[in-house]
mmCIF file of C-alpha atoms in Angstrom:
data_model
loop_
_atom_site.group_PDB
_atom_site.id
_atom_site.type_symbol
_atom_site.label_atom_id
_atom_site.label_comp_id
_atom_site.label_asym_id
_atom_site.label_seq_id
_atom_site.Cartn_x
_atom_site.Cartn_y
_atom_site.Cartn_z
ATOM 1 C CA MET L 1 -17.428 -1.788 -32.930
ATOM 2 C CA PRO L 2 -19.243 -2.796 -29.718
ATOM 3 C CA ARG L 3 -19.293 -6.461 -28.779
ATOM 4 C CA ALA L 4 -22.414 -8.508 -29.474
ATOM 5 C CA GLY L 5 -25.170 -7.794 -26.971
ATOM 6 C CA ILE L 6 -23.745 -4.420 -25.956
ATOM 7 C CA ARG L 7 -25.635 -1.270 -26.933
ATOM 8 C CA THR L 8 -24.137 2.215 -26.977
ATOM 9 C CA LEU L 9 -25.910 5.480 -26.206
ATOM 10 C CA THR L 10 -24.774 9.102 -26.305
ATOM 11 C CA VAL L 11 -25.913 11.227 -23.351
ATOM 12 C CA ASP L 12 -26.191 15.039 -23.553
ATOM 13 C CA VAL L 13 -25.223 16.688 -20.251
ATOM 14 C CA ALA L 14 -24.541 20.323 -21.255
ATOM 15 C CA PRO L 15 -24.621 22.380 -24.449
ATOM 16 C CA GLY L 16 -22.124 20.738 -26.773
ATOM 17 C CA VAL L 17 -21.064 18.188 -24.124
ATOM 18 C CA HIS L 18 -21.872 14.534 -24.758
ATOM 19 C CA LEU L 19 -21.004 11.396 -22.816
ATOM 20 C CA TRP L 20 -20.376 7.988 -24.362
ATOM 21 C CA SER L 21 -22.072 5.091 -22.589
ATOM 22 C CA ASP L 22 -22.794 1.433 -23.159
ATOM 23 C CA VAL L 23 -25.157 -1.097 -21.595
ATOM 24 C CA ARG L 24 -25.348 -4.867 -21.469
ATOM 25 C CA GLY L 25 -27.573 -7.436 -19.784
ATOM 26 C CA ALA L 26 -31.287 -8.152 -19.925
ATOM 27 C CA ALA L 27 -33.416 -5.068 -20.552
ATOM 28 C CA ASP L 28 -35.693 -5.923 -17.625
ATOM 29 C CA ALA L 29 -32.872 -6.649 -15.153
ATOM 30 C CA PRO L 30 -32.213 -4.213 -12.264
ATOM 31 C CA PRO L 31 -29.920 -1.437 -13.545
ATOM 32 C CA LEU L 32 -26.385 -1.113 -12.180
ATOM 33 C CA LEU L 33 -24.244 1.939 -12.980
ATOM 34 C CA LEU L 34 -20.440 1.703 -12.976
ATOM 35 C CA ILE L 35 -18.697 5.016 -12.174
ATOM 36 C CA MET L 36 -14.958 5.080 -12.901
ATOM 37 C CA GLY L 37 -12.220 7.219 -11.381
ATOM 38 C CA ALA L 38 -10.540 10.429 -12.473
ATOM 39 C CA GLN L 39 -9.438 10.645 -16.107
ATOM 40 C CA ALA L 40 -10.531 7.026 -16.599
ATOM 41 C CA SER L 41 -12.671 5.679 -19.404
ATOM 42 C CA GLY L 42 -15.585 3.401 -18.673
ATOM 43 C CA LEU L 43 -13.585 0.736 -20.496
ATOM 44 C CA ALA L 44 -11.294 0.619 -17.469
ATOM 45 C CA TRP L 45 -13.961 -1.677 -15.995
ATOM 46 C CA PRO L 46 -12.700 -5.044 -17.313
ATOM 47 C CA GLU L 47 -15.008 -6.848 -19.722
ATOM 48 C CA GLU L 48 -15.062 -10.071 -17.718
ATOM 49 C CA PHE L 49 -16.041 -8.157 -14.572
ATOM 50 C CA THR L 50 -18.773 -6.226 -16.368
ATOM 51 C CA ASP L 51 -20.062 -9.416 -17.985
ATOM 52 C CA ALA L 52 -20.202 -11.136 -14.580
ATOM 53 C CA LEU L 53 -22.374 -8.344 -13.186
ATOM 54 C CA ALA L 54 -24.549 -8.435 -16.323
ATOM 55 C CA ALA L 55 -25.592 -11.990 -15.478
ATOM 56 C CA ARG L 56 -28.059 -10.386 -13.044
ATOM 57 C CA HIS L 57 -28.089 -6.700 -13.955
ATOM 58 C CA ARG L 58 -28.482 -4.265 -16.808
ATOM 59 C CA VAL L 59 -24.965 -2.862 -16.493
ATOM 60 C CA ILE L 60 -24.226 0.684 -17.654
ATOM 61 C CA ARG L 61 -20.726 2.100 -18.124
ATOM 62 C CA TYR L 62 -19.817 5.562 -19.350
ATOM 63 C CA ASP L 63 -16.919 7.911 -20.013
ATOM 64 C CA HIS L 64 -16.719 11.032 -17.853
ATOM 65 C CA ARG L 65 -16.288 14.394 -19.498
ATOM 66 C CA ASP L 66 -12.655 14.748 -20.611
ATOM 67 C CA ALA L 67 -12.151 10.989 -20.766
ATOM 68 C CA GLY L 68 -12.464 8.333 -23.422
ATOM 69 C CA ARG L 69 -14.929 9.066 -26.210
ATOM 70 C CA SER L 70 -16.904 11.723 -24.297
ATOM 71 C CA THR L 71 -16.464 15.434 -25.045
ATOM 72 C CA TRP L 72 -13.175 16.891 -23.804
ATOM 73 C CA SER L 73 -14.650 20.203 -22.731
ATOM 74 C CA TYR L 74 -12.976 21.546 -19.599
ATOM 75 C CA ASP L 75 -10.752 24.164 -21.220
ATOM 76 C CA GLU L 76 -13.746 25.760 -22.961
ATOM 77 C CA GLN L 77 -16.427 24.925 -20.364
ATOM 78 C CA PRO L 78 -14.924 24.490 -16.871
ATOM 79 C CA TYR L 79 -17.002 22.486 -14.419
ATOM 80 C CA ARG L 80 -16.981 21.408 -10.780
ATOM 81 C CA ILE L 81 -16.404 17.847 -9.598
ATOM 82 C CA THR L 82 -19.938 17.918 -8.199
ATOM 83 C CA ASP L 83 -21.156 18.404 -11.773
ATOM 84 C CA LEU L 84 -19.799 14.934 -12.550
ATOM 85 C CA ALA L 85 -22.258 13.487 -10.020
ATOM 86 C CA ASP L 86 -25.049 15.222 -11.923
ATOM 87 C CA ASP L 87 -23.657 13.602 -15.074
ATOM 88 C CA ALA L 88 -24.108 10.181 -13.485
ATOM 89 C CA LEU L 89 -27.780 10.973 -12.906
ATOM 90 C CA ALA L 90 -28.088 12.130 -16.507
ATOM 91 C CA VAL L 91 -26.708 8.777 -17.652
ATOM 92 C CA LEU L 92 -29.306 6.963 -15.550
ATOM 93 C CA ASP L 93 -32.039 9.174 -16.979
ATOM 94 C CA ALA L 94 -30.909 8.552 -20.547
ATOM 95 C CA HIS L 95 -31.023 4.810 -19.949
ATOM 96 C CA GLY L 96 -34.477 5.005 -18.380
ATOM 97 C CA ALA L 97 -33.250 3.938 -14.927
ATOM 98 C CA GLU L 98 -35.415 5.579 -12.270
ATOM 99 C CA ARG L 99 -33.445 3.799 -9.529
ATOM 100 C CA ALA L 100 -30.196 1.868 -9.816
ATOM 101 C CA HIS L 101 -27.453 0.086 -7.956
ATOM 102 C CA ILE L 102 -24.204 2.053 -8.260
ATOM 103 C CA VAL L 103 -20.563 0.982 -8.076
ATOM 104 C CA GLY L 104 -17.916 3.715 -7.862
ATOM 105 C CA MET L 105 -14.134 3.444 -7.870
ATOM 106 C CA SER L 106 -11.721 6.134 -6.623
ATOM 107 C CA LEU L 107 -13.215 9.478 -7.753
ATOM 108 C CA GLY L 108 -16.201 7.407 -8.826
ATOM 109 C CA GLY L 109 -16.583 6.331 -5.197
ATOM 110 C CA MET L 110 -16.724 9.978 -4.174
ATOM 111 C CA LEU L 111 -19.348 10.688 -6.836
ATOM 112 C CA ALA L 112 -21.313 7.697 -5.540
ATOM 113 C CA GLN L 113 -21.260 9.251 -2.050
ATOM 114 C CA LEU L 114 -22.589 12.515 -3.476
ATOM 115 C CA LEU L 115 -25.448 10.552 -5.021
ATOM 116 C CA LEU L 116 -26.124 8.767 -1.722
ATOM 117 C CA ALA L 117 -26.208 12.095 0.088
ATOM 118 C CA ASP L 118 -28.117 14.199 -2.441
ATOM 119 C CA HIS L 119 -30.283 11.701 -4.342
ATOM 120 C CA PRO L 120 -30.853 8.640 -2.145
ATOM 121 C CA ASP L 121 -34.242 8.106 -3.781
ATOM 122 C CA ARG L 122 -32.425 7.181 -7.007
ATOM 123 C CA ILE L 123 -30.086 4.602 -5.441
ATOM 124 C CA LEU L 124 -30.924 0.954 -4.654
ATOM 125 C CA SER L 125 -27.476 0.129 -3.253
ATOM 126 C CA ALA L 126 -23.935 1.472 -3.440
ATOM 127 C CA THR L 127 -20.528 -0.192 -3.597
ATOM 128 C CA LEU L 128 -17.474 1.994 -2.963
ATOM 129 C CA ILE L 129 -14.039 0.853 -4.159
ATOM 130 C CA GLY L 130 -10.677 2.510 -3.446
ATOM 131 C CA THR L 131 -11.969 5.838 -2.196
ATOM 132 C CA CYS L 132 -12.234 8.080 0.879
ATOM 133 C CA ALA L 133 -15.123 9.408 2.936
ATOM 134 C CA LEU L 134 -16.738 12.752 2.152
ATOM 135 C CA SER L 135 -17.052 13.280 5.890
ATOM 136 C CA GLY L 136 -15.243 15.368 8.447
ATOM 137 C CA ARG L 137 -15.836 12.932 11.307
ATOM 138 C CA PRO L 138 -12.769 11.155 12.745
ATOM 139 C CA LEU L 139 -12.099 7.441 12.603
ATOM 140 C CA VAL L 140 -12.679 5.909 16.030
ATOM 141 C CA GLU L 141 -10.732 2.708 16.641
ATOM 142 C CA ALA L 142 -11.967 -0.195 18.784
ATOM 143 C CA ASP L 143 -9.917 1.050 21.741
ATOM 144 C CA GLY L 144 -11.501 4.491 21.473
ATOM 145 C CA THR L 145 -8.532 6.153 19.772
ATOM 146 C CA GLU L 146 -9.634 8.883 17.398
ATOM 147 C CA THR L 147 -7.818 9.656 14.160
ATOM 148 C CA ALA L 148 -8.681 12.933 12.436
ATOM 149 C CA VAL L 149 -9.349 12.781 8.711
ATOM 150 C CA ALA L 150 -6.151 14.726 7.994
ATOM 151 C CA ASP L 151 -4.155 12.106 9.929
ATOM 152 C CA LEU L 152 -5.472 9.039 8.115
ATOM 153 C CA PRO L 153 -2.793 7.162 6.110
ATOM 154 C CA GLY L 154 -1.755 9.041 2.995
ATOM 155 C CA ILE L 155 -0.930 8.149 -0.572
ATOM 156 C CA ASP L 156 2.193 6.046 -1.181
ATOM 157 C CA PRO L 157 5.057 8.509 -1.865
ATOM 158 C CA ARG L 158 6.012 6.555 -5.000
ATOM 159 C CA VAL L 159 2.560 7.174 -6.439
ATOM 160 C CA LEU L 160 2.723 10.860 -5.536
ATOM 161 C CA GLU L 161 6.127 11.138 -7.197
ATOM 162 C CA MET L 162 4.790 9.613 -10.405
ATOM 163 C CA TRP L 163 1.735 11.852 -10.383
ATOM 164 C CA ALA L 164 3.996 14.898 -10.005
ATOM 165 C CA ARG L 165 5.892 14.144 -13.209
ATOM 166 C CA PRO L 166 4.668 15.985 -16.307
ATOM 167 C CA VAL L 167 3.234 13.652 -18.948
ATOM 168 C CA GLU L 168 5.199 14.265 -22.145
ATOM 169 C CA ASP L 169 4.324 13.053 -25.614
ATOM 170 C CA HIS L 170 6.944 10.550 -26.766
ATOM 171 C CA GLY L 171 4.600 8.529 -28.943
ATOM 172 C CA LEU L 172 2.044 5.788 -28.445
ATOM 173 C CA GLY L 173 4.514 3.127 -27.322
ATOM 174 C CA ALA L 174 6.004 5.356 -24.644
ATOM 175 C CA GLU L 175 2.551 6.311 -23.415
ATOM 176 C CA LEU L 176 1.578 2.651 -23.100
ATOM 177 C CA ASP L 177 4.792 2.041 -21.153
ATOM 178 C CA ARG L 178 3.957 4.930 -18.828
ATOM 179 C CA ARG L 179 0.419 3.681 -18.211
ATOM 180 C CA VAL L 180 1.593 0.154 -17.453
ATOM 181 C CA ALA L 181 4.193 1.504 -15.004
ATOM 182 C CA HIS L 182 1.476 3.607 -13.385
ATOM 183 C CA TRP L 183 -0.834 0.609 -12.953
ATOM 184 C CA ARG L 184 2.048 -1.458 -11.585
ATOM 185 C CA LEU L 185 2.422 1.072 -8.754
ATOM 186 C CA LEU L 186 -1.318 1.358 -8.175
ATOM 187 C CA SER L 187 -1.739 -2.406 -8.020
ATOM 188 C CA GLY L 188 0.358 -2.793 -4.884
ATOM 189 C CA GLU L 189 2.741 -5.634 -4.209
ATOM 190 C CA GLU L 190 0.600 -8.498 -2.906
ATOM 191 C CA LEU L 191 -0.754 -9.984 -6.145
ATOM 192 C CA PRO L 192 1.043 -10.744 -9.425
ATOM 193 C CA PHE L 193 1.017 -7.870 -11.901
ATOM 194 C CA HIS L 194 0.024 -8.900 -15.416
ATOM 195 C CA ALA L 195 1.747 -6.256 -17.515
ATOM 196 C CA ASP L 196 0.706 -7.665 -20.888
ATOM 197 C CA GLU L 197 -2.973 -7.729 -19.886
ATOM 198 C CA MET L 198 -2.810 -4.173 -18.611
ATOM 199 C CA ARG L 199 -1.030 -2.990 -21.740
ATOM 200 C CA GLU L 200 -3.732 -4.553 -23.920
ATOM 201 C CA ARG L 201 -6.498 -3.006 -21.801
ATOM 202 C CA GLU L 202 -4.895 0.416 -22.178
ATOM 203 C CA ARG L 203 -4.447 -0.121 -25.908
ATOM 204 C CA ARG L 204 -8.189 -0.796 -26.222
ATOM 205 C CA ILE L 205 -8.954 2.325 -24.197
ATOM 206 C CA ILE L 206 -6.760 4.426 -26.482
ATOM 207 C CA GLU L 207 -8.387 2.953 -29.590
ATOM 208 C CA HIS L 208 -11.804 3.655 -28.064
ATOM 209 C CA ALA L 209 -10.887 7.277 -27.326
ATOM 210 C CA GLY L 210 -9.145 7.839 -30.637
ATOM 211 C CA ARG L 211 -6.300 9.616 -28.835
ATOM 212 C CA TYR L 212 -3.545 8.767 -26.359
ATOM 213 C CA ASP L 213 -2.983 12.118 -24.666
ATOM 214 C CA VAL L 214 -4.089 12.432 -21.036
ATOM 215 C CA SER L 215 -6.419 15.130 -19.764
ATOM 216 C CA THR L 216 -5.710 16.834 -16.434
ATOM 217 C CA ALA L 217 -9.221 18.302 -16.211
ATOM 218 C CA HIS L 218 -10.397 16.333 -13.186
ATOM 219 C CA GLY L 219 -7.360 17.412 -11.215
ATOM 220 C CA ARG L 220 -7.914 21.064 -12.154
ATOM 221 C CA ALA L 221 -11.683 21.128 -11.606
ATOM 222 C CA ASP L 222 -13.114 22.778 -8.489
ATOM 223 C CA HIS L 223 -13.248 20.157 -5.715
ATOM 224 C CA SER L 224 -15.003 22.375 -3.170
ATOM 225 C CA GLY L 225 -18.430 21.700 -1.732
ATOM 226 C CA MET L 226 -18.070 17.908 -1.616
ATOM 227 C CA GLU L 227 -18.256 17.231 2.120
ATOM 228 C CA ARG L 228 -21.485 15.470 3.135
ATOM 229 C CA THR L 229 -20.845 14.613 6.801
ATOM 230 C CA GLU L 230 -24.395 14.806 8.125
ATOM 231 C CA GLU L 231 -26.051 13.418 5.010
ATOM 232 C CA LEU L 232 -23.820 10.333 4.961
ATOM 233 C CA ALA L 233 -24.411 9.744 8.665
ATOM 234 C CA ARG L 234 -28.152 9.622 7.921
ATOM 235 C CA ASN L 235 -27.751 7.282 4.938
ATOM 236 C CA THR L 236 -30.125 4.324 4.791
ATOM 237 C CA VAL L 237 -29.145 2.958 1.353
ATOM 238 C CA PRO L 238 -27.275 -0.369 1.731
ATOM 239 C CA THR L 239 -23.614 0.470 1.159
ATOM 240 C CA LEU L 240 -20.681 -1.890 0.697
ATOM 241 C CA VAL L 241 -17.087 -0.643 1.056
ATOM 242 C CA THR L 242 -14.148 -2.689 -0.208
ATOM 243 C CA GLU L 243 -11.185 -2.928 2.162
ATOM 244 C CA ALA L 244 -8.240 -3.699 -0.136
ATOM 245 C CA SER L 245 -5.151 -4.838 1.742
ATOM 246 C CA ALA L 246 -2.621 -3.504 -0.801
ATOM 247 C CA GLU L 247 -4.347 -0.177 -1.500
ATOM 248 C CA PRO L 248 -1.609 2.497 -2.026
ATOM 249 C CA VAL L 249 -3.882 5.530 -2.572
ATOM 250 C CA PHE L 250 -6.515 5.103 0.145
ATOM 251 C CA PRO L 251 -5.056 2.512 2.563
ATOM 252 C CA PRO L 252 -7.443 0.188 4.444
ATOM 253 C CA ALA L 253 -8.143 2.650 7.264
ATOM 254 C CA HIS L 254 -10.090 4.743 4.746
ATOM 255 C CA ALA L 255 -12.498 1.886 4.053
ATOM 256 C CA ARG L 256 -13.107 1.427 7.769
ATOM 257 C CA HIS L 257 -13.603 5.174 8.075
ATOM 258 C CA ILE L 258 -16.221 5.272 5.307
ATOM 259 C CA ALA L 259 -18.135 2.385 6.853
ATOM 260 C CA GLN L 260 -18.045 4.041 10.266
ATOM 261 C CA VAL L 261 -19.239 7.504 9.211
ATOM 262 C CA THR L 262 -21.838 6.277 6.694
ATOM 263 C CA GLY L 263 -25.145 4.898 7.843
ATOM 264 C CA ASN L 264 -26.071 1.340 6.761
ATOM 265 C CA ALA L 265 -22.528 0.659 5.497
ATOM 266 C CA ARG L 266 -20.231 -2.313 5.959
ATOM 267 C CA THR L 267 -16.835 -3.400 4.667
ATOM 268 C CA VAL L 268 -15.808 -6.468 2.688
ATOM 269 C CA ALA L 269 -12.188 -7.617 2.605
ATOM 270 C CA MET L 270 -10.437 -7.785 -0.769
ATOM 271 C CA PRO L 271 -7.127 -9.541 0.053
ATOM 272 C CA GLY L 272 -4.221 -8.495 -2.145
ATOM 273 C CA MET L 273 -6.139 -5.878 -4.120
ATOM 274 C CA GLY L 274 -4.648 -2.422 -4.581
ATOM 275 C CA HIS L 275 -5.989 0.646 -6.386
ATOM 276 C CA ALA L 276 -6.699 -1.411 -9.486
ATOM 277 C CA LEU L 277 -8.824 -4.298 -10.753
ATOM 278 C CA PRO L 278 -6.462 -7.262 -11.179
ATOM 279 C CA ARG L 279 -7.466 -10.595 -12.662
ATOM 280 C CA GLU L 280 -7.348 -12.356 -9.285
ATOM 281 C CA SER L 281 -9.789 -9.918 -7.671
ATOM 282 C CA LEU L 282 -12.458 -9.751 -10.381
ATOM 283 C CA GLY L 283 -14.348 -12.897 -9.361
ATOM 284 C CA PRO L 284 -14.411 -12.159 -5.608
ATOM 285 C CA LEU L 285 -15.310 -8.517 -6.232
ATOM 286 C CA ALA L 286 -18.140 -9.321 -8.645
ATOM 287 C CA GLY L 287 -19.407 -11.984 -6.247
ATOM 288 C CA ALA L 288 -19.430 -9.566 -3.325
ATOM 289 C CA ILE L 289 -21.279 -6.941 -5.358
ATOM 290 C CA LEU L 290 -23.892 -9.409 -6.603
ATOM 291 C CA GLU L 291 -24.479 -10.682 -3.072
ATOM 292 C CA HIS L 292 -24.828 -7.082 -1.896
ATOM 293 C CA THR L 293 -27.258 -6.032 -4.645
ATOM 294 C CA ALA L 294 -29.350 -9.179 -4.130
ATOM 295 C CA ALA L 295 -29.645 -8.492 -0.407
ATOM 296 C CA ALA L 296 -30.518 -4.843 -1.042
ATOM 297 C CA SER L 297 -33.203 -5.836 -3.551
ATOM 298 C CA ALA L 298 -34.695 -8.352 -1.134
ATOM 299 C CA ALA L 299 -34.748 -5.985 1.840
ATOM 300 C CA PRO L 300 -37.946 -4.013 0.934
ATOM 301 C CA ALA L 301 -39.891 -7.260 0.407
ATOM 302 C CA ALA L 302 -38.641 -8.645 3.714
ATOM 303 C CA SER L 303 -39.749 -5.517 5.541
#
């Protein structure tokens, strides 16, 4: 059952394909869409973080196709990653949001960039967390040194090794153990890791989905056609990029790269944060987003 004050809505995005979504906050507040990463349920956005944003926004979360309570459809109806950006627009449409602030994490940050590039008229502001630029332009350091995209820091080998292991079914308890170990790696080593909290969050996600198996659809989907070099360079939508010091998937240089190749973008430091949303980072992150969305909302009036 949803918590008090939270409404759920099913969104149709293709024949036989439905997305679960929920919304909280005042009905007349500016909408804010949360876009999670690959294979992740919308419930991966912690409740306390979502509630903090809902103090000023109508906050919408949703499950991607092949995640959570949405239709697991890839094997019967393959899709492209770019289709998931269209899904995000469909969620906004279903919730009556003509324009919205968007916050994307990991793959969700890439989908947010696709929206910035292809549908800027729908976006009030964007926040990108733990992701990489959909641009072919190099990173240019302060001393003029250029680093090609292919030479930017890569994923921590320990994370790659874990991702390469096949996920076998050894029961619910073993799957919870695996997920906690995964999040321990993704969290980095600068902040305490709260294993019990993460285990409980994953237990709620599994209960929400009604299953504990893991889809590989987003890894198998066609990732071509995502580069938006010129469109991002022309971006005028206010864009905030988190620079997490302990990020093991897209190390801090990627945040600086996004901000450099994207028009009207800036970084905000998230000390100690990795490729996860730990307790210690939720307040600073929500505060930074709310400051960003407030400034973006005020900008048209100021001009």
